[in-house]
Amino acid sequence: MENMVTIMSCGHSSLNHTLSVACEVPNDTWYFEIVPFQGWIPMSYKIFGSIVSVLVAILLSMGYWQIILRREKEAVYAKQIEKVATEAQHANQAKTRFLFICLMIFVHQ
């Protein structure tokens, strides 16, 4: 391996996500590590992405909440229907007993 000589470097000792470029020059090869000053992704994209992520999370949580509420309402309605059906069944049984008693009284007269 050849000796590497640094001609110029920036003040940052650790650059993240550098792009390494080899450049052929007469009698040698120069290597550049390039990083944009403000990073590869502009701050406006990061902010927009964060806002969109929060909005999607809110929409998903609202959808989940609506599903849970619907299930609760259906459970309450099912209990109410069951209660009404039981009351109707009891009323029907009482009516049947009443009619049977009336019929028995009519037959014995």
CSV table of N, CA, C and O in Angstrom, one decimal:
chain,number,residue,atom,x,y,z
A,1,MET,N,0.8,-1.2,0.0
A,1,MET,CA,0.0,0.0,0.0
A,1,MET,C,0.9,1.2,0.0
A,1,MET,O,1.9,1.3,0.7
A,2,GLU,N,0.5,2.2,-0.7
A,2,GLU,CA,1.3,3.4,-0.9
A,2,GLU,C,1.0,4.3,0.4
A,2,GLU,O,0.1,4.2,1.1
A,3,ASN,N,1.9,5.2,0.6
A,3,ASN,CA,1.8,6.2,1.6
A,3,ASN,C,0.7,7.2,1.3
A,3,ASN,O,0.7,7.7,0.1
A,4,MET,N,-0.2,7.5,2.2
A,4,MET,CA,-1.2,8.4,1.9
A,4,MET,C,-0.8,9.8,2.5
A,4,MET,O,-0.4,9.9,3.7
A,5,VAL,N,-0.9,10.8,1.7
A,5,VAL,CA,-0.6,12.2,2.1
A,5,VAL,C,-1.8,13.0,2.1
A,5,VAL,O,-2.5,13.0,1.1
A,6,THR,N,-2.2,13.7,3.2
A,6,THR,CA,-3.3,14.5,3.2
A,6,THR,C,-2.9,15.9,2.8
A,6,THR,O,-2.1,16.5,3.5
A,7,ILE,N,-3.5,16.4,1.8
A,7,ILE,CA,-3.2,17.7,1.3
A,7,ILE,C,-4.1,18.8,2.0
A,7,ILE,O,-3.6,19.8,2.5
A,8,MET,N,-5.4,18.4,2.2
A,8,MET,CA,-6.3,19.4,2.8
A,8,MET,C,-7.5,18.6,3.4
A,8,MET,O,-7.9,17.5,2.9
A,9,SER,N,-7.9,19.0,4.6
A,9,SER,CA,-9.1,18.4,5.2
A,9,SER,C,-9.9,19.4,6.0
A,9,SER,O,-9.4,20.5,6.2
A,10,CYS,N,-11.1,19.0,6.3
A,10,CYS,CA,-12.0,20.0,7.0
A,10,CYS,C,-11.8,19.9,8.5
A,10,CYS,O,-11.0,19.0,8.9
A,11,GLY,N,-12.5,20.7,9.2
A,11,GLY,CA,-12.3,20.7,10.7
A,11,GLY,C,-13.0,19.5,11.4
A,11,GLY,O,-12.7,19.2,12.5
A,12,HIS,N,-13.9,18.8,10.7
A,12,HIS,CA,-14.6,17.7,11.3
A,12,HIS,C,-13.8,16.5,11.2
A,12,HIS,O,-13.4,16.0,10.1
A,13,SER,N,-13.5,15.9,12.3
A,13,SER,CA,-12.6,14.7,12.3
A,13,SER,C,-13.4,13.4,11.9
A,13,SER,O,-12.8,12.5,11.3
A,14,SER,N,-14.7,13.4,12.1
A,14,SER,CA,-15.5,12.2,11.7
A,14,SER,C,-16.6,12.6,10.9
A,14,SER,O,-17.6,13.2,11.3
A,15,LEU,N,-16.5,12.3,9.6
A,15,LEU,CA,-17.6,12.6,8.7
A,15,LEU,C,-18.4,11.3,8.5
A,15,LEU,O,-17.9,10.3,8.3
A,16,ASN,N,-19.8,11.5,8.5
A,16,ASN,CA,-20.6,10.4,8.3
A,16,ASN,C,-21.1,10.3,6.9
A,16,ASN,O,-21.4,11.3,6.2
A,17,HIS,N,-21.2,9.1,6.4
A,17,HIS,CA,-21.8,8.8,5.0
A,17,HIS,C,-21.0,9.6,3.9
A,17,HIS,O,-21.6,10.3,3.2
A,18,THR,N,-19.7,9.4,3.9
A,18,THR,CA,-18.9,10.1,2.9
A,18,THR,C,-19.0,9.3,1.6
A,18,THR,O,-19.2,8.1,1.5
A,19,LEU,N,-18.8,10.1,0.5
A,19,LEU,CA,-18.7,9.5,-0.8
A,19,LEU,C,-17.3,9.6,-1.2
A,19,LEU,O,-16.6,10.6,-1.3
A,20,SER,N,-16.7,8.4,-1.4
A,20,SER,CA,-15.3,8.3,-1.8
A,20,SER,C,-15.1,8.3,-3.3
A,20,SER,O,-15.8,7.5,-4.0
A,21,VAL,N,-14.3,9.1,-3.8
A,21,VAL,CA,-14.1,9.3,-5.2
A,21,VAL,C,-12.6,9.1,-5.5
A,21,VAL,O,-11.8,9.8,-4.9
A,22,ALA,N,-12.3,8.3,-6.5
A,22,ALA,CA,-10.9,8.2,-6.9
A,22,ALA,C,-10.7,9.0,-8.2
A,22,ALA,O,-11.5,8.9,-9.1
A,23,CYS,N,-9.7,9.8,-8.2
A,23,CYS,CA,-9.4,10.6,-9.4
A,23,CYS,C,-8.0,10.3,-9.9
A,23,CYS,O,-7.0,10.5,-9.2
A,24,GLU,N,-7.9,9.9,-11.1
A,24,GLU,CA,-6.6,9.6,-11.7
A,24,GLU,C,-6.0,10.9,-12.2
A,24,GLU,O,-6.6,11.7,-12.9
A,25,VAL,N,-4.8,11.1,-11.7
A,25,VAL,CA,-4.0,12.2,-12.1
A,25,VAL,C,-2.6,11.7,-12.6
A,25,VAL,O,-2.3,10.5,-12.3
A,26,PRO,N,-1.9,12.4,-13.4
A,26,PRO,CA,-0.6,11.9,-13.9
A,26,PRO,C,0.3,11.4,-12.8
A,26,PRO,O,0.5,12.1,-11.8
A,27,ASN,N,0.7,10.2,-12.9
A,27,ASN,CA,1.7,9.5,-12.0
A,27,ASN,C,1.1,9.2,-10.6
A,27,ASN,O,1.8,8.9,-9.7
A,28,ASP,N,-0.2,9.3,-10.4
A,28,ASP,CA,-0.8,9.1,-9.1
A,28,ASP,C,-2.3,9.0,-9.2
A,28,ASP,O,-2.9,9.3,-10.2
A,29,THR,N,-2.9,8.6,-8.1
A,29,THR,CA,-4.4,8.6,-7.9
A,29,THR,C,-4.7,9.4,-6.7
A,29,THR,O,-4.2,9.1,-5.6
A,30,TRP,N,-5.6,10.3,-6.8
A,30,TRP,CA,-6.1,11.1,-5.7
A,30,TRP,C,-7.4,10.5,-5.2
A,30,TRP,O,-8.3,10.2,-6.0
A,31,TYR,N,-7.6,10.5,-3.9
A,31,TYR,CA,-8.9,10.0,-3.4
A,31,TYR,C,-9.5,11.2,-2.6
A,31,TYR,O,-8.9,11.9,-1.8
A,32,PHE,N,-10.8,11.4,-2.9
A,32,PHE,CA,-11.6,12.4,-2.2
A,32,PHE,C,-12.7,11.8,-1.4
A,32,PHE,O,-13.4,10.9,-1.9
A,33,GLU,N,-12.9,12.3,-0.2
A,33,GLU,CA,-14.1,11.9,0.5
A,33,GLU,C,-15.0,13.1,0.6
A,33,GLU,O,-14.6,14.2,1.2
A,34,ILE,N,-16.2,13.0,0.0
A,34,ILE,CA,-17.0,14.2,-0.1
A,34,ILE,C,-18.3,14.0,0.7
A,34,ILE,O,-18.9,13.0,0.7
A,35,VAL,N,-18.6,15.1,1.4
A,35,VAL,CA,-19.9,15.2,2.1
A,35,VAL,C,-20.5,16.6,1.9
A,35,VAL,O,-19.7,17.6,2.1
A,36,PRO,N,-21.7,16.7,1.6
A,36,PRO,CA,-22.3,18.0,1.5
A,36,PRO,C,-22.3,18.7,2.8
A,36,PRO,O,-22.3,18.1,3.9
A,37,PHE,N,-22.2,20.0,2.8
A,37,PHE,CA,-22.0,20.9,4.0
A,37,PHE,C,-23.1,20.6,5.0
A,37,PHE,O,-22.9,20.5,6.2
A,38,GLN,N,-24.4,20.6,4.5
A,38,GLN,CA,-25.5,20.4,5.4
A,38,GLN,C,-26.1,19.0,5.3
A,38,GLN,O,-27.2,18.8,5.7
A,39,GLY,N,-25.3,18.1,4.9
A,39,GLY,CA,-25.8,16.7,4.8
A,39,GLY,C,-26.4,16.3,3.5
A,39,GLY,O,-26.6,17.2,2.6
A,40,TRP,N,-26.7,15.0,3.3
A,40,TRP,CA,-27.2,14.5,2.1
A,40,TRP,C,-28.7,14.9,1.9
A,40,TRP,O,-29.3,15.0,0.9
A,41,ILE,N,-29.4,15.0,3.1
A,41,ILE,CA,-30.9,15.2,3.0
A,41,ILE,C,-31.1,16.6,3.6
A,41,ILE,O,-30.7,17.0,4.7
A,42,PRO,N,-31.7,17.5,2.8
A,42,PRO,CA,-32.0,18.9,3.3
A,42,PRO,C,-32.9,18.9,4.5
A,42,PRO,O,-33.7,18.0,4.7
A,43,MET,N,-32.7,19.9,5.3
A,43,MET,CA,-33.5,20.0,6.6
A,43,MET,C,-35.0,20.1,6.3
A,43,MET,O,-35.8,19.6,7.0
A,44,SER,N,-35.3,20.8,5.2
A,44,SER,CA,-36.8,20.9,4.9
A,44,SER,C,-37.4,19.6,4.6
A,44,SER,O,-38.5,19.3,5.0
A,45,TYR,N,-36.6,18.6,4.0
A,45,TYR,CA,-37.1,17.3,3.7
A,45,TYR,C,-37.3,16.6,5.1
A,45,TYR,O,-38.3,15.8,5.2
A,46,LYS,N,-36.4,16.7,6.0
A,46,LYS,CA,-36.5,16.1,7.3
A,46,LYS,C,-37.7,16.6,8.0
A,46,LYS,O,-38.4,15.8,8.6
A,47,ILE,N,-37.9,17.9,8.0
A,47,ILE,CA,-39.1,18.5,8.7
A,47,ILE,C,-40.3,18.0,8.1
A,47,ILE,O,-41.3,17.6,8.8
A,48,PHE,N,-40.4,18.0,6.7
A,48,PHE,CA,-41.6,17.6,6.0
A,48,PHE,C,-41.9,16.1,6.3
A,48,PHE,O,-43.0,15.7,6.6
A,49,GLY,N,-40.8,15.3,6.3
A,49,GLY,CA,-41.0,13.9,6.6
A,49,GLY,C,-41.5,13.6,8.0
A,49,GLY,O,-42.3,12.8,8.3
A,50,SER,N,-41.0,14.4,9.0
A,50,SER,CA,-41.4,14.3,10.4
A,50,SER,C,-42.9,14.7,10.5
A,50,SER,O,-43.7,14.0,11.2
A,51,ILE,N,-43.3,15.8,9.8
A,51,ILE,CA,-44.7,16.2,9.9
A,51,ILE,C,-45.6,15.1,9.3
A,51,ILE,O,-46.7,14.8,9.8
A,52,VAL,N,-45.2,14.6,8.1
A,52,VAL,CA,-46.0,13.6,7.5
A,52,VAL,C,-46.1,12.3,8.4
A,52,VAL,O,-47.2,11.7,8.5
A,53,SER,N,-45.0,12.0,9.0
A,53,SER,CA,-45.0,10.8,9.9
A,53,SER,C,-45.9,11.0,11.1
A,53,SER,O,-46.7,10.1,11.4
A,54,VAL,N,-45.9,12.2,11.7
A,54,VAL,CA,-46.8,12.4,12.8
A,54,VAL,C,-48.3,12.4,12.3
A,54,VAL,O,-49.1,11.8,13.0
A,55,LEU,N,-48.6,13.0,11.1
A,55,LEU,CA,-49.9,13.0,10.6
A,55,LEU,C,-50.4,11.6,10.3
A,55,LEU,O,-51.6,11.2,10.7
A,56,VAL,N,-49.6,10.7,9.8
A,56,VAL,CA,-49.9,9.3,9.5
A,56,VAL,C,-50.2,8.6,10.8
A,56,VAL,O,-51.1,7.8,10.9
A,57,ALA,N,-49.3,8.8,11.8
A,57,ALA,CA,-49.5,8.2,13.1
A,57,ALA,C,-50.8,8.6,13.7
A,57,ALA,O,-51.6,7.8,14.3
A,58,ILE,N,-51.2,9.9,13.6
A,58,ILE,CA,-52.4,10.4,14.2
A,58,ILE,C,-53.6,9.8,13.4
A,58,ILE,O,-54.6,9.3,14.1
A,59,LEU,N,-53.6,9.7,12.1
A,59,LEU,CA,-54.7,9.1,11.3
A,59,LEU,C,-54.8,7.6,11.7
A,59,LEU,O,-56.0,7.1,11.8
A,60,LEU,N,-53.7,6.9,11.8
A,60,LEU,CA,-53.8,5.5,12.1
A,60,LEU,C,-54.4,5.3,13.5
A,60,LEU,O,-55.2,4.4,13.8
A,61,SER,N,-54.0,6.1,14.5
A,61,SER,CA,-54.5,6.0,15.9
A,61,SER,C,-56.0,6.3,15.9
A,61,SER,O,-56.7,5.7,16.6
A,62,MET,N,-56.4,7.4,15.1
A,62,MET,CA,-57.8,7.7,15.1
A,62,MET,C,-58.6,6.6,14.5
A,62,MET,O,-59.7,6.2,14.9
A,63,GLY,N,-58.1,5.9,13.4
A,63,GLY,CA,-58.8,4.8,12.8
A,63,GLY,C,-58.9,3.6,13.8
A,63,GLY,O,-60.0,3.0,13.9
A,64,TYR,N,-57.8,3.4,14.5
A,64,TYR,CA,-57.9,2.3,15.5
A,64,TYR,C,-58.9,2.6,16.6
A,64,TYR,O,-59.7,1.8,17.0
A,65,TRP,N,-58.9,3.9,17.0
A,65,TRP,CA,-59.8,4.3,18.1
A,65,TRP,C,-61.3,4.2,17.6
A,65,TRP,O,-62.2,3.7,18.3
A,66,GLN,N,-61.6,4.5,16.3
A,66,GLN,CA,-62.9,4.3,15.8
A,66,GLN,C,-63.3,2.9,15.7
A,66,GLN,O,-64.5,2.5,16.0
A,67,ILE,N,-62.4,2.0,15.4
A,67,ILE,CA,-62.7,0.5,15.4
A,67,ILE,C,-63.0,0.1,16.8
A,67,ILE,O,-64.0,-0.7,17.0
A,68,ILE,N,-62.3,0.5,17.8
A,68,ILE,CA,-62.5,0.1,19.2
A,68,ILE,C,-63.9,0.7,19.6
A,68,ILE,O,-64.7,-0.1,20.3
A,69,LEU,N,-64.2,1.9,19.3
A,69,LEU,CA,-65.5,2.5,19.7
A,69,LEU,C,-66.6,1.7,19.0
A,69,LEU,O,-67.7,1.5,19.7
A,70,ARG,N,-66.5,1.4,17.8
A,70,ARG,CA,-67.5,0.6,17.1
A,70,ARG,C,-67.8,-0.7,17.8
A,70,ARG,O,-68.9,-1.1,17.9
A,71,ARG,N,-66.7,-1.4,18.1
A,71,ARG,CA,-66.8,-2.7,18.8
A,71,ARG,C,-67.5,-2.5,20.2
A,71,ARG,O,-68.4,-3.4,20.5
A,72,GLU,N,-67.2,-1.5,20.9
A,72,GLU,CA,-67.9,-1.2,22.2
A,72,GLU,C,-69.4,-0.9,22.0
A,72,GLU,O,-70.2,-1.5,22.7
A,73,LYS,N,-69.7,-0.1,21.0
A,73,LYS,CA,-71.1,0.2,20.7
A,73,LYS,C,-71.9,-1.1,20.3
A,73,LYS,O,-73.0,-1.3,20.7
A,74,GLU,N,-71.2,-1.9,19.4
A,74,GLU,CA,-71.9,-3.2,19.0
A,74,GLU,C,-72.1,-4.1,20.2
A,74,GLU,O,-73.1,-4.7,20.3
A,75,ALA,N,-71.2,-4.1,21.2
A,75,ALA,CA,-71.3,-4.9,22.4
A,75,ALA,C,-72.5,-4.4,23.2
A,75,ALA,O,-73.3,-5.2,23.7
A,76,VAL,N,-72.6,-3.1,23.4
A,76,VAL,CA,-73.7,-2.5,24.1
A,76,VAL,C,-75.0,-2.8,23.4
A,76,VAL,O,-76.0,-3.2,24.1
A,77,TYR,N,-75.1,-2.6,22.1
A,77,TYR,CA,-76.3,-2.9,21.4
A,77,TYR,C,-76.7,-4.3,21.5
A,77,TYR,O,-77.9,-4.7,21.6
A,78,ALA,N,-75.7,-5.2,21.4
A,78,ALA,CA,-76.0,-6.7,21.5
A,78,ALA,C,-76.6,-7.0,22.9
A,78,ALA,O,-77.6,-7.8,23.0
A,79,LYS,N,-76.1,-6.3,24.0
A,79,LYS,CA,-76.6,-6.6,25.3
A,79,LYS,C,-78.0,-6.0,25.4
A,79,LYS,O,-78.9,-6.6,26.0
A,80,GLN,N,-78.3,-4.8,24.8
A,80,GLN,CA,-79.6,-4.3,24.8
A,80,GLN,C,-80.6,-5.1,24.1
A,80,GLN,O,-81.7,-5.4,24.5
A,81,ILE,N,-80.2,-5.6,22.9
A,81,ILE,CA,-81.1,-6.5,22.1
A,81,ILE,C,-81.4,-7.8,22.9
A,81,ILE,O,-82.5,-8.3,22.9
A,82,GLU,N,-80.3,-8.3,23.5
A,82,GLU,CA,-80.5,-9.6,24.3
A,82,GLU,C,-81.5,-9.3,25.5
A,82,GLU,O,-82.4,-10.2,25.7
A,83,LYS,N,-81.4,-8.2,26.1
A,83,LYS,CA,-82.3,-7.8,27.2
A,83,LYS,C,-83.7,-7.7,26.7
A,83,LYS,O,-84.7,-8.2,27.3
A,84,VAL,N,-83.9,-7.0,25.6
A,84,VAL,CA,-85.2,-6.8,25.0
A,84,VAL,C,-85.8,-8.1,24.6
A,84,VAL,O,-87.0,-8.4,24.8
A,85,ALA,N,-85.0,-9.0,24.0
A,85,ALA,CA,-85.5,-10.3,23.6
A,85,ALA,C,-85.9,-11.1,24.8
A,85,ALA,O,-86.9,-11.8,24.7
A,86,THR,N,-85.1,-11.1,25.8
A,86,THR,CA,-85.5,-11.8,27.0
A,86,THR,C,-86.8,-11.3,27.6
A,86,THR,O,-87.7,-12.1,28.0
A,87,GLU,N,-87.0,-10.0,27.7
A,87,GLU,CA,-88.2,-9.4,28.2
A,87,GLU,C,-89.4,-9.8,27.3
A,87,GLU,O,-90.5,-10.1,27.8
A,88,ALA,N,-89.2,-9.8,26.0
A,88,ALA,CA,-90.3,-10.2,25.0
A,88,ALA,C,-90.6,-11.7,25.2
A,88,ALA,O,-91.8,-12.0,25.2
A,89,GLN,N,-89.6,-12.5,25.5
A,89,GLN,CA,-89.9,-13.9,25.7
A,89,GLN,C,-90.7,-14.1,27.0
A,89,GLN,O,-91.6,-14.9,27.0
A,90,HIS,N,-90.3,-13.4,28.0
A,90,HIS,CA,-91.1,-13.5,29.3
A,90,HIS,C,-92.5,-13.0,29.1
A,90,HIS,O,-93.4,-13.6,29.6
A,91,ALA,N,-92.7,-11.9,28.4
A,91,ALA,CA,-94.0,-11.4,28.1
A,91,ALA,C,-94.8,-12.4,27.3
A,91,ALA,O,-96.0,-12.6,27.6
A,92,ASN,N,-94.2,-13.0,26.3
A,92,ASN,CA,-94.9,-14.0,25.5
A,92,ASN,C,-95.3,-15.2,26.4
A,92,ASN,O,-96.4,-15.7,26.2
A,93,GLN,N,-94.4,-15.6,27.3
A,93,GLN,CA,-94.7,-16.8,28.1
A,93,GLN,C,-95.9,-16.4,29.1
A,93,GLN,O,-96.8,-17.2,29.3
A,94,ALA,N,-95.9,-15.2,29.6
A,94,ALA,CA,-97.0,-14.7,30.5
A,94,ALA,C,-98.3,-14.7,29.7
A,94,ALA,O,-99.4,-15.0,30.2
A,95,LYS,N,-98.2,-14.2,28.5
A,95,LYS,CA,-99.4,-14.1,27.6
A,95,LYS,C,-100.0,-15.5,27.4
A,95,LYS,O,-101.2,-15.8,27.4
A,96,THR,N,-99.1,-16.4,27.1
A,96,THR,CA,-99.5,-17.8,26.8
A,96,THR,C,-100.1,-18.4,28.0
A,96,THR,O,-101.2,-19.1,27.9
A,97,ARG,N,-99.6,-18.2,29.2
A,97,ARG,CA,-100.2,-18.7,30.4
A,97,ARG,C,-101.5,-18.1,30.7
A,97,ARG,O,-102.5,-18.8,31.1
A,98,PHE,N,-101.6,-16.8,30.4
A,98,PHE,CA,-102.9,-16.1,30.6
A,98,PHE,C,-104.0,-16.7,29.7
A,98,PHE,O,-105.1,-17.0,30.1
A,99,LEU,N,-103.6,-16.8,28.4
A,99,LEU,CA,-104.6,-17.4,27.5
A,99,LEU,C,-104.9,-18.8,27.8
A,99,LEU,O,-106.1,-19.3,27.7
A,100,PHE,N,-104.0,-19.6,28.3
A,100,PHE,CA,-104.3,-21.0,28.7
A,100,PHE,C,-105.2,-21.0,29.9
A,100,PHE,O,-106.1,-21.8,29.9
A,101,ILE,N,-105.0,-20.1,30.8
A,101,ILE,CA,-105.9,-20.1,32.0
A,101,ILE,C,-107.3,-19.7,31.5
A,101,ILE,O,-108.3,-20.2,32.0
A,102,CYS,N,-107.4,-18.7,30.7
A,102,CYS,CA,-108.7,-18.2,30.2
A,102,CYS,C,-109.4,-19.3,29.4
A,102,CYS,O,-110.6,-19.5,29.6
A,103,LEU,N,-108.6,-20.1,28.6
A,103,LEU,CA,-109.2,-21.2,27.9
A,103,LEU,C,-109.7,-22.3,28.9
A,103,LEU,O,-110.8,-22.8,28.7
A,104,MET,N,-108.9,-22.6,29.9
A,104,MET,CA,-109.3,-23.6,30.9
A,104,MET,C,-110.6,-23.2,31.6
A,104,MET,O,-111.5,-24.0,31.9
A,105,ILE,N,-110.7,-21.9,31.9
A,105,ILE,CA,-111.9,-21.4,32.6
A,105,ILE,C,-113.1,-21.4,31.7
A,105,ILE,O,-114.2,-21.8,32.1
A,106,PHE,N,-112.9,-21.1,30.4
A,106,PHE,CA,-114.0,-21.1,29.4
A,106,PHE,C,-114.5,-22.6,29.2
A,106,PHE,O,-115.7,-22.8,29.1
A,107,VAL,N,-113.5,-23.5,29.2
A,107,VAL,CA,-113.9,-24.9,28.9
A,107,VAL,C,-114.6,-25.5,30.1
A,107,VAL,O,-115.6,-26.2,29.9
A,108,HIS,N,-114.3,-25.1,31.3
A,108,HIS,CA,-114.9,-25.7,32.5
A,108,HIS,C,-116.3,-25.0,32.8
A,108,HIS,O,-117.0,-25.4,33.7
A,109,GLN,N,-116.7,-24.1,32.1
A,109,GLN,CA,-118.0,-23.4,32.4
A,109,GLN,C,-119.1,-24.1,31.8
A,109,GLN,O,-119.5,-24.8,31.1
